[in-house]
PDB file of C-alpha atoms in Angstrom:
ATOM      1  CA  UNK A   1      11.979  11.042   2.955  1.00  0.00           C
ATOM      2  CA  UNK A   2       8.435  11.209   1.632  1.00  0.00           C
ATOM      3  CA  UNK A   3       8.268  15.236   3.538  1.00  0.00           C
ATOM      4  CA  UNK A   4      11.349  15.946   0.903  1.00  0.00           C
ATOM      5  CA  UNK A   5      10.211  13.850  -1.713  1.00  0.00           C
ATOM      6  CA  UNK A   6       6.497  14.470  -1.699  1.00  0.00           C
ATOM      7  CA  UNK A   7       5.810  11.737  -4.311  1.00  0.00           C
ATOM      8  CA  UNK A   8       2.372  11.231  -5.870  1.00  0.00           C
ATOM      9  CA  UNK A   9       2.085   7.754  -4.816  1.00  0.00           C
ATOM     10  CA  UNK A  10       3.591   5.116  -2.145  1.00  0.00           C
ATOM     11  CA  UNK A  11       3.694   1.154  -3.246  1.00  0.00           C
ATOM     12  CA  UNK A  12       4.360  -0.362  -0.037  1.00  0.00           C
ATOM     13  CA  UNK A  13       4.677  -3.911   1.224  1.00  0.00           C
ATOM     14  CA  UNK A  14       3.563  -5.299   4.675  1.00  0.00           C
ATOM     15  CA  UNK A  15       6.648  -6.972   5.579  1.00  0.00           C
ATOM     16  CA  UNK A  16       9.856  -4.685   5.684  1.00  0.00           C
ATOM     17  CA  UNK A  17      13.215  -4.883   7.806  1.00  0.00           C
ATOM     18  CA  UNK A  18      13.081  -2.051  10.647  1.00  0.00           C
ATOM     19  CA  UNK A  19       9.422  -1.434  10.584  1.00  0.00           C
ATOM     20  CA  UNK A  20       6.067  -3.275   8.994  1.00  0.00           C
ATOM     21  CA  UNK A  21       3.859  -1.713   6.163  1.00  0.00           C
ATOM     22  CA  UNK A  22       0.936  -1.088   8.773  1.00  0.00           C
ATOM     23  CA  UNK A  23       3.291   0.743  11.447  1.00  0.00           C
ATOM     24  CA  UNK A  24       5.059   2.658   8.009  1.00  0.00           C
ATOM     25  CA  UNK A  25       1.547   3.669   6.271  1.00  0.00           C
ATOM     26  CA  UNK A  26       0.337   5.015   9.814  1.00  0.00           C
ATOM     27  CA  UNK A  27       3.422   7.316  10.444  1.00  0.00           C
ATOM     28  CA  UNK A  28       3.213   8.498   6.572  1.00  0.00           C
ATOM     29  CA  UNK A  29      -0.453   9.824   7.087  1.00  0.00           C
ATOM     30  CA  UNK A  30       0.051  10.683  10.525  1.00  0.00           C
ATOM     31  CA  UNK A  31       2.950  13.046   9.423  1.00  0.00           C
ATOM     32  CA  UNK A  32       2.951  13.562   5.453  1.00  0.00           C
ATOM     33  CA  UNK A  33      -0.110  12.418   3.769  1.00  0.00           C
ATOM     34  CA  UNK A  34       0.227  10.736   1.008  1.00  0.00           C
ATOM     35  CA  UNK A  35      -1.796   8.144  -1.123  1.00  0.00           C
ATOM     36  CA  UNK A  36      -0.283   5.032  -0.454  1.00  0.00           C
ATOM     37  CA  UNK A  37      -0.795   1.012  -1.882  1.00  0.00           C
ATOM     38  CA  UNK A  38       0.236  -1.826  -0.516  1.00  0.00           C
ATOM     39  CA  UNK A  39       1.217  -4.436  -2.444  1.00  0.00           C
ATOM     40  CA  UNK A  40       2.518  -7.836  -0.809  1.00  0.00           C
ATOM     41  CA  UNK A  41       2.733 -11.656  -1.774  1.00  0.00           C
ATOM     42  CA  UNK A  42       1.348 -11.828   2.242  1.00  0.00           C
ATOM     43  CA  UNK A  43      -1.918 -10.848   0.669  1.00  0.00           C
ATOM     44  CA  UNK A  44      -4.655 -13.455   0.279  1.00  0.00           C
ATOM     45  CA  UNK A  45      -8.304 -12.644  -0.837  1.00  0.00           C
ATOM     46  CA  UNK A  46      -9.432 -15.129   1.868  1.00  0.00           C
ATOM     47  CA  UNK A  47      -7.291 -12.949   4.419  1.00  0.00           C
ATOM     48  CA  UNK A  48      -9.656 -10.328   4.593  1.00  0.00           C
ATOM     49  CA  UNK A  49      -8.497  -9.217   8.499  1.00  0.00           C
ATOM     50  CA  UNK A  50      -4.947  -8.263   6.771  1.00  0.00           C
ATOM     51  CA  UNK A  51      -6.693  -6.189   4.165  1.00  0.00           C
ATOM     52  CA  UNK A  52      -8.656  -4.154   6.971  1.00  0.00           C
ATOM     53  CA  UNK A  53      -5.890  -4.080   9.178  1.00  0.00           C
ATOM     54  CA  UNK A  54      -3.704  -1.931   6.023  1.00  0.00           C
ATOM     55  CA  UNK A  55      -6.608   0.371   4.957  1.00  0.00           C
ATOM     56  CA  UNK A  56      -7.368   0.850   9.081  1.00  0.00           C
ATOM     57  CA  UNK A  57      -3.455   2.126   8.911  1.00  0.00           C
ATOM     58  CA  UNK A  58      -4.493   4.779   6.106  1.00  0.00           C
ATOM     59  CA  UNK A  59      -3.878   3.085   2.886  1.00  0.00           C
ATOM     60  CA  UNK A  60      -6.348   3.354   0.112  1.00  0.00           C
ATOM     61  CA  UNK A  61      -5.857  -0.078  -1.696  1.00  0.00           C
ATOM     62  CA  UNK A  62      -4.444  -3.372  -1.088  1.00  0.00           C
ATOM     63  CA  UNK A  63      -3.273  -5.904  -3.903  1.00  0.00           C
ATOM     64  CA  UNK A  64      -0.956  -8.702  -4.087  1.00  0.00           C
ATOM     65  CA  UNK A  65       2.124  -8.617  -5.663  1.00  0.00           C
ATOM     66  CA  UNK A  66       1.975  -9.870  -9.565  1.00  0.00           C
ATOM     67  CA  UNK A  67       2.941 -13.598  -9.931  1.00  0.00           C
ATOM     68  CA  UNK A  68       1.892 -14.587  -6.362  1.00  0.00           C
ATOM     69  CA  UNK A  69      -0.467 -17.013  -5.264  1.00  0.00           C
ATOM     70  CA  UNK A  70      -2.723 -19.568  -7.229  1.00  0.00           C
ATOM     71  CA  UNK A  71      -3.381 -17.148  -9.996  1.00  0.00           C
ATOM     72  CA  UNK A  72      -0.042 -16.973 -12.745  1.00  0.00           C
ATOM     73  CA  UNK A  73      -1.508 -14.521 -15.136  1.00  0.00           C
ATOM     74  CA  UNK A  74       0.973 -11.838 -14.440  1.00  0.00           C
ATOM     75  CA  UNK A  75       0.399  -9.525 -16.674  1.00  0.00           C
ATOM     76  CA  UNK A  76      -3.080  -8.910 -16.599  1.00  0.00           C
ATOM     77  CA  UNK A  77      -2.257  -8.815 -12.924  1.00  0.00           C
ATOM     78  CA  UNK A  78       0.424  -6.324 -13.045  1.00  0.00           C
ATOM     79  CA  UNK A  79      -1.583  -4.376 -15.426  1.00  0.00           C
ATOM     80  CA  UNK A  80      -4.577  -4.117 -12.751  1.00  0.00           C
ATOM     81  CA  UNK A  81      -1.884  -2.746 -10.361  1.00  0.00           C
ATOM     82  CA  UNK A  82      -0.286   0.001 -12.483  1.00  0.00           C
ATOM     83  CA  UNK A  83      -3.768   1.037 -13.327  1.00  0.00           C
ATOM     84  CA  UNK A  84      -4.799   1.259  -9.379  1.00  0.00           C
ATOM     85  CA  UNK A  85      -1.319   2.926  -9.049  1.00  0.00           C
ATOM     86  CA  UNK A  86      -1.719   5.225 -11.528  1.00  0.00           C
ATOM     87  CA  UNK A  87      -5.072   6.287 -10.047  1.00  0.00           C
ATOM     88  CA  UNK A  88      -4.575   6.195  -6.150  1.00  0.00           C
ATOM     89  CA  UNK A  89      -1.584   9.198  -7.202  1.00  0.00           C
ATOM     90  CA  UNK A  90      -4.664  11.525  -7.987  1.00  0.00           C
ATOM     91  CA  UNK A  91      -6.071  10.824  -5.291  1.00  0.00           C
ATOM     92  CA  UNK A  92      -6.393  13.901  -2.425  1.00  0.00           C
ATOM     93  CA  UNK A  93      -5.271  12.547   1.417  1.00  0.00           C
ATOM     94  CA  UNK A  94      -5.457  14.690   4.122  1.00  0.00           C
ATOM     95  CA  UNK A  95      -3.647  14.242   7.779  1.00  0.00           C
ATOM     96  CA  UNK A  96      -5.473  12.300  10.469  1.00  0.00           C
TER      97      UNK A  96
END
């Protein structure tokens, strides 16, 4: 879908159904490059592996979902992430 769609942006999370965000995000820039964010309640600041492991796979930012983990202030939080959104679609990828 994202060859027809061609969005501007891809919010992804790590865990899906048929196929993880890291497997997903590698495909995406392997075949259709696109700026993509993943976003996912998995993601812990302490959990810095995780974090390498997504931007290794092409993505350009990792954040965790608003309303997840010690911190409640969601909408500062979900502010922060329609900001980095809103940027990472400008942003130019190319194919690896």
């Amino acid at each position: 879908m994202t060859a027809r769609l061609r969005p501007d942006v891809i919010t992804i999370d790590i865990h899906m159904p048929f196929m993880d965000g890291y497997e997903t995000t590698r495909r995406i820039m392997e075949e259709t490059p696109l700026p993509i964010v993943i976003v996912s309640a998995d993601h812990h600041t302490e959990n810095v592996a995780k974090s390498f492991r997504a931007l290794e796979a092409g993505a350009l930012a990792v954040f965790p979902k608003p309303g997840t983990g010690p911190a409640t202030d969601f909408d500062s939080r979900a502010a922060e992430l329609v900001e980095a959104v809103r940027l990472m679609a400008g942003v130019k990828v190319i194919r690896r």
